[in-house]
C-alpha cells in the first residue's frame, strides 16, 4: 500500500466549519458565520477533498487526470464560490482551507486550535435521522474544542 501524506489544517483561534457543498454543510456554514460574528472571530472554512470528491478543473481535457495542484486550485475556487454564494456581503473575516485529507482528520486537526467547531448533520428522517453521521460523530467524540452540530432545517 502506498504511503499517503495528507495535509493538515493549523489555526490559532476562531470558528471552524466543515464544508463539502452539501445542503447540511451550507447550513452549518451560515450558523458558523453567525457564531464568528458574535465572537468577533475569524471563520475558518475547511474543505477536505480527495481526487474522487474534488470538482474537476474545467480546463483539463477529457480522459486526462488533472494534477494535484490543479485539483487543489479548483477546490479552492469552488469553495470560495460556495462561501460567497451563501454568505454574500457578510462582515465576517473568512479564511478558506482546502486540504487533501479525509474530512474527519482535517476537522479534528483544525479543532486543536479552534474556539468552536461547527459541522452539519445529514438528516435521514424518522428514527435514522436521530443518528449523527460518521464525520459529525467523530468530531463530537474526538474534537479538542466544543462542537456544534447543525441539524437541517425542516
Short mmCIF file of N, CA and C in Angstrom, two decimals:
data_model
loop_
_atom_site.label_atom_id
_atom_site.label_comp_id
_atom_site.label_asym_id
_atom_site.label_seq_id
_atom_site.Cartn_x
_atom_site.Cartn_y
_atom_site.Cartn_z
N UNK A 1 0.84 -1.17 0.00
CA UNK A 1 0.00 0.00 0.00
C UNK A 1 0.89 1.24 0.00
N UNK A 2 0.62 2.21 -0.90
CA UNK A 2 1.47 3.40 -0.97
C UNK A 2 1.25 4.28 0.25
N UNK A 3 2.34 4.96 0.64
CA UNK A 3 2.27 5.90 1.75
C UNK A 3 1.54 7.16 1.27
N UNK A 4 0.48 7.55 1.99
CA UNK A 4 -0.26 8.75 1.63
C UNK A 4 0.01 9.83 2.67
N UNK A 5 0.47 10.96 2.20
CA UNK A 5 0.70 12.08 3.08
C UNK A 5 -0.45 13.06 2.89
N UNK A 6 -1.14 13.36 3.97
CA UNK A 6 -2.26 14.27 3.90
C UNK A 6 -1.88 15.61 4.49
N UNK A 7 -2.57 16.63 4.03
CA UNK A 7 -2.37 17.98 4.55
C UNK A 7 -3.08 18.12 5.89
N UNK A 8 -2.64 19.06 6.69
CA UNK A 8 -3.27 19.36 7.97
C UNK A 8 -3.65 20.83 8.03
N UNK A 9 -4.70 21.11 8.76
CA UNK A 9 -5.13 22.48 8.97
C UNK A 9 -4.64 22.90 10.35
N UNK A 10 -3.89 23.97 10.40
CA UNK A 10 -3.42 24.50 11.68
C UNK A 10 -3.89 25.94 11.78
N UNK A 11 -4.68 26.23 12.82
CA UNK A 11 -5.19 27.58 13.03
C UNK A 11 -4.92 27.99 14.46
N UNK A 12 -5.13 29.26 14.72
CA UNK A 12 -4.94 29.78 16.07
C UNK A 12 -6.16 30.61 16.44
N UNK A 13 -7.20 29.96 16.95
CA UNK A 13 -8.42 30.63 17.37
C UNK A 13 -9.41 30.80 16.24
N UNK A 14 -10.64 31.07 16.62
CA UNK A 14 -11.69 31.29 15.64
C UNK A 14 -12.67 30.14 15.58
N UNK A 15 -13.60 30.27 14.65
CA UNK A 15 -14.65 29.28 14.44
C UNK A 15 -14.31 28.50 13.19
N UNK A 16 -14.34 27.18 13.29
CA UNK A 16 -14.05 26.29 12.16
C UNK A 16 -15.35 25.65 11.71
N UNK A 17 -15.56 25.58 10.41
CA UNK A 17 -16.72 24.88 9.87
C UNK A 17 -16.28 23.98 8.72
N UNK A 18 -16.83 22.78 8.70
CA UNK A 18 -16.57 21.85 7.60
C UNK A 18 -17.59 22.05 6.50
N UNK A 19 -17.11 22.21 5.27
CA UNK A 19 -17.98 22.43 4.12
C UNK A 19 -17.63 21.45 3.02
N UNK A 20 -18.66 20.80 2.46
CA UNK A 20 -18.43 19.91 1.32
C UNK A 20 -19.39 20.20 0.17
N UNK A 21 -20.18 21.25 0.29
CA UNK A 21 -21.12 21.61 -0.76
C UNK A 21 -22.51 21.05 -0.55
N UNK A 22 -22.68 20.14 0.40
CA UNK A 22 -24.00 19.58 0.68
C UNK A 22 -24.88 20.61 1.36
N UNK A 23 -26.19 20.40 1.32
CA UNK A 23 -27.13 21.32 1.96
C UNK A 23 -26.85 21.44 3.45
N UNK A 24 -26.53 20.32 4.10
CA UNK A 24 -26.28 20.37 5.54
C UNK A 24 -25.01 21.15 5.86
N UNK A 25 -23.99 21.04 5.02
CA UNK A 25 -22.76 21.79 5.29
C UNK A 25 -22.94 23.28 5.01
N UNK A 26 -23.80 23.62 4.06
CA UNK A 26 -24.05 25.04 3.78
C UNK A 26 -24.88 25.66 4.90
N UNK A 27 -25.76 24.90 5.50
CA UNK A 27 -26.50 25.38 6.68
C UNK A 27 -25.51 25.58 7.84
N UNK A 28 -24.58 24.64 8.01
CA UNK A 28 -23.55 24.78 9.05
C UNK A 28 -22.70 26.02 8.79
N UNK A 29 -22.40 26.30 7.54
CA UNK A 29 -21.62 27.48 7.18
C UNK A 29 -22.34 28.76 7.64
N UNK A 30 -23.63 28.84 7.40
CA UNK A 30 -24.39 30.02 7.80
C UNK A 30 -24.39 30.19 9.32
N UNK A 31 -24.59 29.10 10.05
CA UNK A 31 -24.59 29.14 11.52
C UNK A 31 -23.20 29.50 12.03
N UNK A 32 -22.16 28.92 11.44
CA UNK A 32 -20.80 29.21 11.86
C UNK A 32 -20.45 30.68 11.63
N UNK A 33 -20.93 31.24 10.53
CA UNK A 33 -20.68 32.67 10.25
C UNK A 33 -21.33 33.54 11.32
N UNK A 34 -22.55 33.18 11.73
CA UNK A 34 -23.23 33.92 12.79
C UNK A 34 -22.43 33.83 14.09
N UNK A 35 -21.93 32.64 14.40
CA UNK A 35 -21.12 32.46 15.62
C UNK A 35 -19.84 33.27 15.55
N UNK A 36 -19.20 33.30 14.40
CA UNK A 36 -17.95 34.05 14.24
C UNK A 36 -18.20 35.55 14.44
N UNK A 37 -19.32 36.05 13.92
CA UNK A 37 -19.66 37.46 14.10
C UNK A 37 -19.91 37.74 15.58
N UNK A 38 -20.68 36.87 16.25
CA UNK A 38 -20.96 37.04 17.69
C UNK A 38 -19.67 37.10 18.51
N UNK A 39 -18.71 36.29 18.12
CA UNK A 39 -17.47 36.16 18.88
C UNK A 39 -16.38 37.12 18.40
N UNK A 40 -16.68 37.86 17.33
CA UNK A 40 -15.69 38.72 16.69
C UNK A 40 -14.44 37.90 16.36
N UNK A 41 -14.68 36.77 15.71
CA UNK A 41 -13.61 35.80 15.41
C UNK A 41 -13.53 35.55 13.91
N UNK A 42 -12.42 34.99 13.50
CA UNK A 42 -12.23 34.58 12.11
C UNK A 42 -13.02 33.29 11.88
N UNK A 43 -13.64 33.20 10.70
CA UNK A 43 -14.33 31.99 10.29
C UNK A 43 -13.39 31.19 9.38
N UNK A 44 -13.02 30.00 9.83
CA UNK A 44 -12.15 29.12 9.05
C UNK A 44 -13.02 28.07 8.37
N UNK A 45 -13.08 28.12 7.04
CA UNK A 45 -13.87 27.18 6.26
C UNK A 45 -12.94 26.07 5.79
N UNK A 46 -13.19 24.85 6.28
CA UNK A 46 -12.35 23.71 5.95
C UNK A 46 -13.07 22.84 4.92
N UNK A 47 -12.42 22.62 3.81
CA UNK A 47 -12.94 21.73 2.78
C UNK A 47 -11.91 20.64 2.54
N UNK A 48 -12.22 19.45 3.04
CA UNK A 48 -11.34 18.29 2.81
C UNK A 48 -11.72 17.68 1.47
N UNK A 49 -10.72 17.22 0.73
CA UNK A 49 -11.02 16.66 -0.58
C UNK A 49 -10.10 15.50 -0.90
N UNK A 50 -10.55 14.70 -1.84
CA UNK A 50 -9.74 13.64 -2.44
C UNK A 50 -9.95 13.74 -3.95
N UNK A 51 -9.18 12.98 -4.71
CA UNK A 51 -9.36 13.01 -6.16
C UNK A 51 -10.77 12.58 -6.55
N UNK A 52 -11.38 11.74 -5.73
CA UNK A 52 -12.73 11.25 -6.00
C UNK A 52 -13.79 12.32 -5.73
N UNK A 53 -13.56 13.20 -4.75
CA UNK A 53 -14.58 14.17 -4.37
C UNK A 53 -14.32 15.58 -4.88
N UNK A 54 -13.14 15.85 -5.39
CA UNK A 54 -12.80 17.19 -5.85
C UNK A 54 -13.51 17.52 -7.15
N UNK A 55 -13.95 18.77 -7.33
CA UNK A 55 -14.51 19.16 -8.62
C UNK A 55 -13.42 19.12 -9.68
N UNK A 56 -13.79 18.70 -10.87
CA UNK A 56 -12.83 18.58 -11.97
C UNK A 56 -12.52 19.96 -12.55
N UNK A 57 -11.24 20.29 -12.70
CA UNK A 57 -10.89 21.58 -13.31
C UNK A 57 -11.43 21.65 -14.74
N UNK A 58 -12.14 22.72 -15.09
CA UNK A 58 -12.76 22.80 -16.42
C UNK A 58 -11.75 22.84 -17.57
N UNK A 59 -10.53 23.31 -17.31
CA UNK A 59 -9.53 23.39 -18.39
C UNK A 59 -8.84 22.06 -18.67
N UNK A 60 -9.12 21.05 -17.87
CA UNK A 60 -8.48 19.75 -18.06
C UNK A 60 -9.19 18.99 -19.19
N UNK A 61 -8.43 18.50 -20.19
CA UNK A 61 -9.07 17.80 -21.31
C UNK A 61 -9.75 16.50 -20.85
N UNK A 62 -10.77 16.08 -21.58
CA UNK A 62 -11.42 14.80 -21.26
C UNK A 62 -10.41 13.66 -21.30
N UNK A 63 -10.61 12.67 -20.49
CA UNK A 63 -9.76 11.48 -20.41
C UNK A 63 -8.36 11.76 -19.86
N UNK A 64 -8.14 12.95 -19.34
CA UNK A 64 -6.86 13.28 -18.71
C UNK A 64 -7.10 13.41 -17.21
N UNK A 65 -6.09 13.09 -16.44
CA UNK A 65 -6.18 13.22 -14.99
C UNK A 65 -5.48 14.53 -14.60
N UNK A 66 -6.21 15.43 -13.94
CA UNK A 66 -5.59 16.69 -13.53
C UNK A 66 -4.49 16.45 -12.49
N UNK A 67 -3.58 17.38 -12.41
CA UNK A 67 -2.52 17.30 -11.39
C UNK A 67 -3.14 17.59 -10.03
N UNK A 68 -2.41 17.23 -8.98
CA UNK A 68 -2.88 17.53 -7.63
C UNK A 68 -3.00 19.04 -7.44
N UNK A 69 -2.07 19.81 -8.01
CA UNK A 69 -2.14 21.27 -7.92
C UNK A 69 -3.39 21.81 -8.61
N UNK A 70 -3.73 21.24 -9.76
CA UNK A 70 -4.94 21.68 -10.47
C UNK A 70 -6.19 21.36 -9.66
N UNK A 71 -6.22 20.16 -9.06
CA UNK A 71 -7.34 19.82 -8.18
C UNK A 71 -7.42 20.80 -7.01
N UNK A 72 -6.28 21.07 -6.38
CA UNK A 72 -6.24 21.98 -5.22
C UNK A 72 -6.80 23.35 -5.60
N UNK A 73 -6.35 23.88 -6.72
CA UNK A 73 -6.81 25.20 -7.15
C UNK A 73 -8.31 25.20 -7.44
N UNK A 74 -8.81 24.13 -8.04
CA UNK A 74 -10.24 24.06 -8.36
C UNK A 74 -11.08 23.93 -7.09
N UNK A 75 -10.60 23.16 -6.12
CA UNK A 75 -11.32 23.04 -4.84
C UNK A 75 -11.36 24.40 -4.15
N UNK A 76 -10.25 25.12 -4.16
CA UNK A 76 -10.22 26.46 -3.56
C UNK A 76 -11.20 27.40 -4.25
N UNK A 77 -11.21 27.40 -5.58
CA UNK A 77 -12.14 28.27 -6.33
C UNK A 77 -13.58 27.90 -6.02
N UNK A 78 -13.87 26.60 -6.04
CA UNK A 78 -15.24 26.13 -5.79
C UNK A 78 -15.69 26.49 -4.37
N UNK A 79 -14.80 26.34 -3.41
CA UNK A 79 -15.14 26.65 -2.02
C UNK A 79 -15.35 28.14 -1.83
N UNK A 80 -14.51 28.96 -2.44
CA UNK A 80 -14.69 30.41 -2.37
C UNK A 80 -16.05 30.81 -2.94
N UNK A 81 -16.44 30.17 -4.04
CA UNK A 81 -17.75 30.47 -4.65
C UNK A 81 -18.88 30.04 -3.73
N UNK A 82 -18.78 28.85 -3.12
CA UNK A 82 -19.81 28.39 -2.17
C UNK A 82 -19.97 29.38 -1.02
N UNK A 83 -18.85 29.83 -0.48
CA UNK A 83 -18.88 30.77 0.64
C UNK A 83 -19.49 32.09 0.21
N UNK A 84 -19.07 32.60 -0.93
CA UNK A 84 -19.60 33.87 -1.44
C UNK A 84 -21.10 33.76 -1.70
N UNK A 85 -21.53 32.68 -2.32
CA UNK A 85 -22.95 32.49 -2.62
C UNK A 85 -23.79 32.39 -1.35
N UNK A 86 -23.26 31.74 -0.32
CA UNK A 86 -24.02 31.53 0.91
C UNK A 86 -23.97 32.74 1.84
N UNK A 87 -22.81 33.37 1.97
CA UNK A 87 -22.66 34.45 2.94
C UNK A 87 -22.80 35.84 2.34
N UNK A 88 -22.63 35.95 1.02
CA UNK A 88 -22.78 37.24 0.36
C UNK A 88 -21.88 38.30 0.94
N UNK A 89 -22.48 39.37 1.43
CA UNK A 89 -21.70 40.51 1.92
C UNK A 89 -21.53 40.48 3.44
N UNK A 90 -21.58 39.32 4.02
CA UNK A 90 -21.39 39.20 5.47
C UNK A 90 -20.08 39.85 5.88
N UNK A 91 -20.08 40.45 7.06
CA UNK A 91 -18.90 41.18 7.54
C UNK A 91 -17.86 40.28 8.22
N UNK A 92 -18.08 38.98 8.21
CA UNK A 92 -17.16 38.07 8.89
C UNK A 92 -15.88 37.89 8.07
N UNK A 93 -14.74 37.87 8.76
CA UNK A 93 -13.46 37.59 8.11
C UNK A 93 -13.37 36.09 7.90
N UNK A 94 -13.15 35.69 6.66
CA UNK A 94 -13.18 34.27 6.30
C UNK A 94 -11.85 33.83 5.71
N UNK A 95 -11.41 32.65 6.14
CA UNK A 95 -10.22 32.03 5.55
C UNK A 95 -10.61 30.65 5.06
N UNK A 96 -10.22 30.35 3.83
CA UNK A 96 -10.51 29.06 3.20
C UNK A 96 -9.32 28.14 3.40
N UNK A 97 -9.61 26.90 3.83
CA UNK A 97 -8.58 25.88 3.98
C UNK A 97 -9.03 24.66 3.17
N UNK A 98 -8.51 24.52 1.97
CA UNK A 98 -8.81 23.35 1.15
C UNK A 98 -7.67 22.36 1.34
N UNK A 99 -7.99 21.20 1.91
CA UNK A 99 -6.93 20.26 2.26
C UNK A 99 -7.19 18.88 1.68
N UNK A 100 -6.13 18.31 1.14
CA UNK A 100 -6.20 16.95 0.62
C UNK A 100 -6.08 16.02 1.83
N UNK A 101 -7.24 15.60 2.33
CA UNK A 101 -7.29 14.82 3.57
C UNK A 101 -8.69 14.27 3.75
N UNK A 102 -8.84 13.16 4.46
CA UNK A 102 -10.18 12.72 4.84
C UNK A 102 -10.82 13.77 5.75
N UNK A 103 -12.12 13.96 5.63
CA UNK A 103 -12.82 15.00 6.38
C UNK A 103 -12.61 14.94 7.89
N UNK A 104 -12.78 13.77 8.53
CA UNK A 104 -12.62 13.76 9.99
C UNK A 104 -11.22 14.21 10.43
N UNK A 105 -10.19 13.75 9.75
CA UNK A 105 -8.83 14.12 10.13
C UNK A 105 -8.60 15.62 9.96
N UNK A 106 -9.11 16.19 8.88
CA UNK A 106 -8.93 17.63 8.64
C UNK A 106 -9.63 18.45 9.72
N UNK A 107 -10.85 18.08 10.05
CA UNK A 107 -11.61 18.83 11.04
C UNK A 107 -11.05 18.66 12.44
N UNK A 108 -10.63 17.45 12.78
CA UNK A 108 -10.06 17.23 14.10
C UNK A 108 -8.73 17.96 14.27
N UNK A 109 -7.92 18.01 13.21
CA UNK A 109 -6.68 18.77 13.28
C UNK A 109 -6.97 20.26 13.48
N UNK A 110 -7.96 20.77 12.76
CA UNK A 110 -8.33 22.18 12.91
C UNK A 110 -8.88 22.48 14.30
N UNK A 111 -9.55 21.50 14.89
CA UNK A 111 -10.16 21.71 16.21
C UNK A 111 -9.12 21.98 17.30
N UNK A 112 -7.87 21.56 17.05
CA UNK A 112 -6.83 21.75 18.06
C UNK A 112 -6.54 23.22 18.34
N UNK A 113 -6.79 24.07 17.37
CA UNK A 113 -6.54 25.50 17.57
C UNK A 113 -7.80 26.33 17.56
N UNK A 114 -8.96 25.70 17.44
CA UNK A 114 -10.23 26.42 17.29
C UNK A 114 -10.90 26.71 18.63
N UNK A 115 -11.74 27.72 18.62
CA UNK A 115 -12.59 28.01 19.77
C UNK A 115 -13.90 27.23 19.67
N UNK A 116 -14.32 26.92 18.44
CA UNK A 116 -15.56 26.19 18.19
C UNK A 116 -15.46 25.50 16.84
N UNK A 117 -15.95 24.27 16.76
CA UNK A 117 -16.04 23.52 15.50
C UNK A 117 -17.51 23.33 15.18
N UNK A 118 -17.92 23.69 13.96
CA UNK A 118 -19.31 23.55 13.52
C UNK A 118 -19.35 22.56 12.37
N UNK A 119 -20.23 21.57 12.49
CA UNK A 119 -20.40 20.58 11.42
C UNK A 119 -21.89 20.40 11.15
N UNK A 120 -22.19 20.00 9.94
CA UNK A 120 -23.58 19.72 9.56
C UNK A 120 -23.97 18.31 9.93
N UNK A 121 -25.27 18.09 9.98
CA UNK A 121 -25.84 16.78 10.28
C UNK A 121 -26.64 16.37 9.05
N UNK A 122 -26.34 15.22 8.54
CA UNK A 122 -27.10 14.74 7.38
C UNK A 122 -28.32 13.98 7.87
N UNK A 123 -29.44 14.68 7.97
CA UNK A 123 -30.67 14.06 8.46
C UNK A 123 -31.25 13.10 7.44
N UNK A 124 -31.74 11.96 7.93
CA UNK A 124 -32.35 10.97 7.04
C UNK A 124 -33.84 10.81 7.32
N UNK A 125 -34.34 11.54 8.30
CA UNK A 125 -35.76 11.43 8.63
C UNK A 125 -36.03 10.22 9.50
N UNK A 126 -37.14 10.27 10.21
CA UNK A 126 -37.53 9.14 11.05
C UNK A 126 -36.49 8.81 12.09
N UNK A 127 -36.44 7.55 12.51
CA UNK A 127 -35.50 7.11 13.54
C UNK A 127 -34.06 7.26 13.07
N UNK A 128 -33.78 6.94 11.81
CA UNK A 128 -32.42 7.06 11.29
C UNK A 128 -31.93 8.49 11.36
N UNK A 129 -32.83 9.47 11.25
CA UNK A 129 -32.46 10.87 11.30
C UNK A 129 -31.98 11.32 12.66
N UNK A 130 -32.22 10.52 13.70
CA UNK A 130 -31.75 10.86 15.03
C UNK A 130 -30.27 10.59 15.21
N UNK A 131 -29.70 9.74 14.35
CA UNK A 131 -28.29 9.38 14.47
C UNK A 131 -27.40 10.42 13.79
N UNK A 132 -26.23 10.62 14.35
CA UNK A 132 -25.25 11.50 13.73
C UNK A 132 -24.56 10.79 12.59
N UNK A 133 -24.12 11.56 11.59
CA UNK A 133 -23.31 10.97 10.53
C UNK A 133 -21.94 10.64 11.07
N UNK A 134 -21.19 9.88 10.33
CA UNK A 134 -19.89 9.41 10.83
C UNK A 134 -18.92 10.56 11.07
N UNK A 135 -18.90 11.58 10.22
CA UNK A 135 -17.99 12.70 10.42
C UNK A 135 -18.40 13.49 11.66
N UNK A 136 -19.68 13.80 11.77
CA UNK A 136 -20.16 14.56 12.94
C UNK A 136 -19.89 13.77 14.23
N UNK A 137 -20.13 12.48 14.20
CA UNK A 137 -19.91 11.67 15.39
C UNK A 137 -18.43 11.67 15.79
N UNK A 138 -17.54 11.51 14.82
CA UNK A 138 -16.11 11.53 15.14
C UNK A 138 -15.69 12.88 15.71
N UNK A 139 -16.26 13.95 15.17
CA UNK A 139 -15.92 15.28 15.68
C UNK A 139 -16.42 15.46 17.11
N UNK A 140 -17.65 15.03 17.38
CA UNK A 140 -18.20 15.15 18.73
C UNK A 140 -17.37 14.36 19.72
N UNK A 141 -16.93 13.19 19.33
CA UNK A 141 -16.18 12.32 20.23
C UNK A 141 -14.72 12.74 20.43
N UNK A 142 -14.10 13.30 19.39
CA UNK A 142 -12.64 13.47 19.44
C UNK A 142 -12.13 14.91 19.28
N UNK A 143 -12.98 15.88 19.04
CA UNK A 143 -12.51 17.25 18.83
C UNK A 143 -11.88 17.81 20.10
N UNK A 144 -10.93 18.71 19.90
CA UNK A 144 -10.22 19.34 21.01
C UNK A 144 -10.89 20.63 21.47
N UNK A 145 -12.05 20.95 20.92
CA UNK A 145 -12.79 22.16 21.29
C UNK A 145 -14.28 21.81 21.30
N UNK A 146 -15.12 22.72 21.76
CA UNK A 146 -16.56 22.47 21.69
C UNK A 146 -17.01 22.28 20.24
N UNK A 147 -18.04 21.43 20.06
CA UNK A 147 -18.56 21.13 18.73
C UNK A 147 -20.05 21.47 18.69
N UNK A 148 -20.45 22.16 17.64
CA UNK A 148 -21.85 22.46 17.39
C UNK A 148 -22.28 21.69 16.15
N UNK A 149 -23.23 20.77 16.33
CA UNK A 149 -23.76 20.01 15.20
C UNK A 149 -25.05 20.68 14.76
N UNK A 150 -25.10 21.13 13.53
CA UNK A 150 -26.23 21.86 12.99
C UNK A 150 -27.16 20.90 12.27
N UNK A 151 -28.39 20.85 12.75
CA UNK A 151 -29.39 19.99 12.12
C UNK A 151 -29.98 20.71 10.91
N UNK A 152 -30.44 19.95 9.94
CA UNK A 152 -31.03 20.59 8.75
C UNK A 152 -32.34 21.29 9.11
N UNK A 153 -32.71 22.27 8.31
CA UNK A 153 -33.99 22.93 8.52
C UNK A 153 -35.09 21.98 8.09
N UNK A 154 -36.24 22.12 8.70
CA UNK A 154 -37.35 21.22 8.40
C UNK A 154 -38.24 21.82 7.36
#
